[in-house]
């Protein structure tokens, strides 16, 4: 097994650059950290290499490099490195196809986006479409908060206006979300093919996009709370639309 | 209006210490940051003082201190300070009373806990009970992620084993949560008085506590996803129990 002991080794230096979006986009590679994520990536064809602090952590089928603690600390995203880092190639860009879509307009928080992707996987969403202002899909905090779900989810960055128009032409029902004054979720008849539209944490959905929705729904609550967290609201609606809340 | 320009001013030094739990517990005070949180705190009796970078941000009814950017940067929790910091006194400890309870066993992530408190407020929970190993309720990340809901929510740190026994004696139905093999949520008849028990992000609920539950429920999903985020799962169940998903 190849060993690297120096933090100034050229490979380590080039991998370190993958902490920045600019270099990820250039090399079309990204880093992931931790056994759980590396395992999830290993079930896809995207895992290219692993760097391990301990020989026993070697992963079969890919190149393994044994590194020192100093190297691991340099590449790690966290204060307490887990001892394994994977190098992955960018996902193939999926096509706009399927029956159930999640459309995200300017979701900014990596944790919220990760949680939404996790729920989308569990509630049968075929494709997640994000506009260009949403979090980078190779951001480490985002990937961590998907808990590996990202490796089983199709993600597409695209203009949401064009996407919605295309989906509507294809007969997909576009469901906007709001805080009140629309169709309460329990009155919504889950369409067979739908696209659920969620907006920014503070501003909500861009009114121009909302205006394109076939229906607008909201989750009734008492009047003490202004709004639910966007990942929570989206997950409740996805769960409802999946039919899993019906007897 | 009083002005403080030096980061080594004794008051600033003592407020800075409130970043640490130890000093918060000693002085029974904590800091909050941002207009939204200060406003929420201002509607309670807990807001004692505000530090502002701009005279126009003065808050009525409490002591205002004008501070320099350097002082603001020192006290701030974020990289881009919002220009207003509030000093609050600890909440009064609530009693174990009410009809709807959220019991949290070892929820570790401040963001998850904050999101749960936010949902609990919207879905009519009367009291949130956390065991001693859960996140500190004066942690700044936790408070920020409640988006102010913490100032309208009753929170109690207590032994969950004793709490569950007491609630059961009082006729409250304790609902445990699991990933499968129990009562699917849609088959659950929402009790009038209930306590929803949620567990740690990785380990779930302590089996000893789960064994005390009157019912155990789960959210059905496809088999692609191992588990939902704990704040999402808890919020879906709270939403269901609130009756807001019924026609």
mmCIF file of C-alpha atoms in Angstrom, chain B residues 41-186:
data_model
loop_
_atom_site.group_PDB
_atom_site.id
_atom_site.type_symbol
_atom_site.label_atom_id
_atom_site.label_comp_id
_atom_site.label_asym_id
_atom_site.label_seq_id
_atom_site.Cartn_x
_atom_site.Cartn_y
_atom_site.Cartn_z
ATOM 1 C CA UNK B 41 -36.719 37.992 23.889
ATOM 2 C CA UNK B 42 -38.051 41.539 24.305
ATOM 3 C CA UNK B 43 -41.589 40.176 24.428
ATOM 4 C CA UNK B 44 -40.616 38.284 27.597
ATOM 5 C CA UNK B 45 -39.287 39.589 30.897
ATOM 6 C CA UNK B 46 -35.935 37.900 30.318
ATOM 7 C CA UNK B 47 -34.190 40.547 28.213
ATOM 8 C CA UNK B 48 -31.954 42.590 30.540
ATOM 9 C CA UNK B 49 -29.717 44.649 28.299
ATOM 10 C CA UNK B 50 -28.788 45.170 24.659
ATOM 11 C CA UNK B 51 -25.486 46.096 23.097
ATOM 12 C CA UNK B 52 -25.886 47.918 19.811
ATOM 13 C CA UNK B 53 -23.507 49.121 17.129
ATOM 14 C CA UNK B 54 -25.909 51.804 15.925
ATOM 15 C CA UNK B 55 -27.979 54.206 18.072
ATOM 16 C CA UNK B 56 -31.021 53.662 15.848
ATOM 17 C CA UNK B 57 -31.211 50.065 16.996
ATOM 18 C CA UNK B 58 -31.992 51.028 20.608
ATOM 19 C CA UNK B 59 -34.588 48.806 22.280
ATOM 20 C CA UNK B 60 -37.080 50.394 24.655
ATOM 21 C CA UNK B 61 -37.613 49.110 28.177
ATOM 22 C CA UNK B 62 -34.094 47.778 28.747
ATOM 23 C CA UNK B 63 -30.629 49.229 29.212
ATOM 24 C CA UNK B 64 -28.944 50.043 25.893
ATOM 25 C CA UNK B 65 -25.185 50.266 25.483
ATOM 26 C CA UNK B 66 -23.588 51.599 22.330
ATOM 27 C CA UNK B 67 -20.451 49.634 21.452
ATOM 28 C CA UNK B 68 -17.713 49.789 18.820
ATOM 29 C CA UNK B 69 -17.330 47.323 15.984
ATOM 30 C CA UNK B 70 -14.393 45.748 17.797
ATOM 31 C CA UNK B 71 -16.521 45.091 20.870
ATOM 32 C CA UNK B 72 -19.331 43.708 18.719
ATOM 33 C CA UNK B 73 -16.899 41.391 16.930
ATOM 34 C CA UNK B 74 -15.582 40.120 20.232
ATOM 35 C CA UNK B 75 -19.018 39.264 21.609
ATOM 36 C CA UNK B 76 -20.519 37.990 18.353
ATOM 37 C CA UNK B 77 -21.075 34.290 17.648
ATOM 38 C CA UNK B 78 -20.817 34.727 13.892
ATOM 39 C CA UNK B 79 -18.382 35.897 11.279
ATOM 40 C CA UNK B 80 -20.698 38.679 10.171
ATOM 41 C CA UNK B 81 -22.140 40.281 13.325
ATOM 42 C CA UNK B 82 -25.653 41.661 12.992
ATOM 43 C CA UNK B 83 -24.990 44.719 15.157
ATOM 44 C CA UNK B 84 -27.151 43.766 18.114
ATOM 45 C CA UNK B 85 -26.560 41.459 21.068
ATOM 46 C CA UNK B 86 -28.950 40.883 23.927
ATOM 47 C CA UNK B 87 -28.180 39.787 27.465
ATOM 48 C CA UNK B 88 -30.917 37.591 28.912
ATOM 49 C CA UNK B 89 -31.549 35.978 32.260
ATOM 50 C CA UNK B 90 -32.086 32.216 32.473
ATOM 51 C CA UNK B 91 -35.646 30.985 32.027
ATOM 52 C CA UNK B 92 -37.692 30.086 35.070
ATOM 53 C CA UNK B 93 -37.781 26.328 35.443
ATOM 54 C CA UNK B 94 -41.251 25.110 34.436
ATOM 55 C CA UNK B 95 -43.220 22.419 36.235
ATOM 56 C CA UNK B 96 -44.001 19.053 34.713
ATOM 57 C CA UNK B 97 -47.548 19.933 33.690
ATOM 58 C CA UNK B 98 -49.619 20.165 30.527
ATOM 59 C CA UNK B 99 -51.283 17.844 28.050
ATOM 60 C CA UNK B 100 -48.712 17.419 25.283
ATOM 61 C CA UNK B 101 -45.045 16.720 25.911
ATOM 62 C CA UNK B 102 -41.941 16.208 23.817
ATOM 63 C CA UNK B 103 -39.313 14.049 25.563
ATOM 64 C CA UNK B 104 -35.799 14.169 24.119
ATOM 65 C CA UNK B 105 -33.294 11.482 25.028
ATOM 66 C CA UNK B 106 -29.760 12.614 24.189
ATOM 67 C CA UNK B 107 -30.464 14.832 21.207
ATOM 68 C CA UNK B 108 -26.945 16.128 20.562
ATOM 69 C CA UNK B 109 -27.061 18.449 17.587
ATOM 70 C CA UNK B 110 -28.002 22.049 18.477
ATOM 71 C CA UNK B 111 -29.609 22.522 15.042
ATOM 72 C CA UNK B 112 -31.800 19.446 15.439
ATOM 73 C CA UNK B 113 -32.846 20.474 18.930
ATOM 74 C CA UNK B 114 -33.644 24.012 17.765
ATOM 75 C CA UNK B 115 -35.699 22.742 14.856
ATOM 76 C CA UNK B 116 -37.632 20.420 17.189
ATOM 77 C CA UNK B 117 -38.402 23.264 19.604
ATOM 78 C CA UNK B 118 -39.617 25.368 16.666
ATOM 79 C CA UNK B 119 -41.933 22.581 15.473
ATOM 80 C CA UNK B 120 -43.077 21.854 19.041
ATOM 81 C CA UNK B 121 -44.270 25.446 19.379
ATOM 82 C CA UNK B 122 -46.251 25.264 16.142
ATOM 83 C CA UNK B 123 -47.787 21.885 16.932
ATOM 84 C CA UNK B 124 -49.093 22.666 20.418
ATOM 85 C CA UNK B 125 -46.537 20.974 22.659
ATOM 86 C CA UNK B 126 -46.865 22.350 26.210
ATOM 87 C CA UNK B 127 -43.495 21.264 27.561
ATOM 88 C CA UNK B 128 -40.214 19.955 26.126
ATOM 89 C CA UNK B 129 -38.267 17.729 28.531
ATOM 90 C CA UNK B 130 -34.601 16.972 27.837
ATOM 91 C CA UNK B 131 -32.314 14.614 29.690
ATOM 92 C CA UNK B 132 -29.096 16.005 31.129
ATOM 93 C CA UNK B 133 -26.965 14.702 28.226
ATOM 94 C CA UNK B 134 -28.851 16.712 25.609
ATOM 95 C CA UNK B 135 -27.503 19.999 24.243
ATOM 96 C CA UNK B 136 -27.321 22.929 26.685
ATOM 97 C CA UNK B 137 -30.482 24.996 26.225
ATOM 98 C CA UNK B 138 -28.447 28.240 26.352
ATOM 99 C CA UNK B 139 -26.103 27.126 23.541
ATOM 100 C CA UNK B 140 -26.031 29.878 20.905
ATOM 101 C CA UNK B 141 -26.423 27.571 17.885
ATOM 102 C CA UNK B 142 -29.414 25.942 19.501
ATOM 103 C CA UNK B 143 -31.029 29.287 20.320
ATOM 104 C CA UNK B 144 -30.388 30.593 16.810
ATOM 105 C CA UNK B 145 -31.975 27.560 15.193
ATOM 106 C CA UNK B 146 -35.134 27.931 17.287
ATOM 107 C CA UNK B 147 -35.575 31.242 15.398
ATOM 108 C CA UNK B 148 -36.957 32.767 18.587
ATOM 109 C CA UNK B 149 -39.383 29.935 19.377
ATOM 110 C CA UNK B 150 -37.395 29.250 22.539
ATOM 111 C CA UNK B 151 -38.838 32.400 24.127
ATOM 112 C CA UNK B 152 -42.350 30.983 23.868
ATOM 113 C CA UNK B 153 -41.511 27.384 24.772
ATOM 114 C CA UNK B 154 -41.224 25.733 28.163
ATOM 115 C CA UNK B 155 -38.085 23.623 28.473
ATOM 116 C CA UNK B 156 -37.196 21.366 31.373
ATOM 117 C CA UNK B 157 -34.018 19.366 31.967
ATOM 118 C CA UNK B 158 -34.946 16.265 33.928
ATOM 119 C CA UNK B 159 -34.384 12.544 34.311
ATOM 120 C CA UNK B 160 -36.513 10.958 31.586
ATOM 121 C CA UNK B 161 -37.078 7.701 33.421
ATOM 122 C CA UNK B 162 -38.693 9.502 36.374
ATOM 123 C CA UNK B 163 -40.494 11.904 34.050
ATOM 124 C CA UNK B 164 -42.077 9.079 32.065
ATOM 125 C CA UNK B 165 -43.200 7.326 35.227
ATOM 126 C CA UNK B 166 -44.752 10.508 36.542
ATOM 127 C CA UNK B 167 -46.505 11.249 33.243
ATOM 128 C CA UNK B 168 -47.897 7.731 33.033
ATOM 129 C CA UNK B 169 -49.249 8.007 36.562
ATOM 130 C CA UNK B 170 -50.966 11.228 35.498
ATOM 131 C CA UNK B 171 -52.656 9.390 32.616
ATOM 132 C CA UNK B 172 -50.482 10.728 29.793
ATOM 133 C CA UNK B 173 -49.934 8.247 26.920
ATOM 134 C CA UNK B 174 -46.215 7.841 26.217
ATOM 135 C CA UNK B 175 -45.436 7.278 22.530
ATOM 136 C CA UNK B 176 -42.037 5.854 21.663
ATOM 137 C CA UNK B 177 -40.541 6.030 18.175
ATOM 138 C CA UNK B 178 -38.791 3.423 16.148
ATOM 139 C CA UNK B 179 -37.702 2.771 12.569
ATOM 140 C CA UNK B 180 -40.015 -0.153 11.861
ATOM 141 C CA UNK B 181 -41.992 -3.126 13.179
ATOM 142 C CA UNK B 182 -44.354 -1.140 15.328
ATOM 143 C CA UNK B 183 -47.533 0.867 14.827
ATOM 144 C CA UNK B 184 -47.311 2.864 11.576
ATOM 145 C CA UNK B 185 -48.119 6.472 12.321
ATOM 146 C CA UNK B 186 -51.364 6.470 10.315
#
